[in-house]
XYZ file of C-alpha atoms in Angstrom:
71
model
C 4.682 10.407 0.150
C 6.992 11.582 2.411
C 8.835 9.316 5.098
C 10.640 10.241 8.178
C 13.283 13.194 7.225
C 11.386 14.284 4.276
C 12.447 11.704 1.860
C 10.215 10.904 -0.952
C 9.206 7.127 -1.725
C 7.777 5.703 -4.720
C 3.768 5.034 -4.683
C 3.803 1.468 -5.801
C 4.330 -1.743 -4.358
C 6.388 -4.815 -5.626
C 5.136 -8.367 -4.780
C 2.105 -9.186 -2.716
C 3.103 -11.678 -0.318
C 0.351 -14.050 -1.256
C 0.292 -13.723 -4.848
C 2.804 -14.593 -7.669
C 1.484 -11.937 -9.793
C -0.510 -8.844 -9.116
C -1.577 -5.647 -11.379
C -2.682 -2.930 -9.145
C -3.709 0.899 -9.711
C -3.384 3.703 -7.140
C -6.890 4.441 -5.858
C -6.337 7.209 -3.357
C -3.479 9.297 -2.049
C -3.626 11.457 1.197
C -0.258 13.309 1.812
C -1.605 14.862 4.873
C -2.215 11.403 6.487
C 0.603 9.769 4.915
C -1.680 7.160 3.165
C -2.189 5.440 -0.050
C -4.860 2.768 -1.233
C -4.074 0.462 -4.043
C -6.972 -1.727 -5.602
C -5.873 -5.090 -7.291
C -7.114 -5.311 -10.692
C -5.425 -8.472 -12.244
C -3.491 -11.494 -11.076
C -3.579 -14.496 -8.761
C -5.375 -12.768 -6.117
C -8.369 -12.239 -8.329
C -8.794 -16.042 -8.598
C -9.570 -16.171 -4.640
C -11.214 -12.613 -3.900
C -14.060 -10.703 -5.683
C -11.954 -7.350 -4.827
C -8.629 -6.902 -2.981
C -7.833 -3.442 -1.672
C -4.554 -2.564 0.201
C -3.968 0.563 2.313
C -0.736 1.594 3.572
C -0.237 4.439 6.097
C 3.240 5.578 7.322
C 3.079 7.257 10.854
C 6.301 8.619 12.474
C 7.158 7.076 15.752
C 6.268 9.440 18.795
C 9.812 8.773 20.483
C 13.226 8.402 18.324
C 13.504 8.320 14.723
C 11.876 6.095 12.395
C 8.633 5.126 11.321
C 5.434 2.736 11.527
C 4.079 1.239 8.307
C 0.324 -0.057 8.968
C -0.938 -2.353 6.052
């Protein structure tokens, strides 16, 4: 995935805020929309939820430099 300035960023997330442990898989990547979808398959979140999907999209700001990240 590319961020502002064309720099590459890794396609994984670290710790999910609510979870002490989580194992996720990349379910979908859409480079045109700067979008990545993860599915949690193991960990604390699975004790509370039947399924847990995380979608992250990065959009360049309309004015100035930087980007906005939507979770």
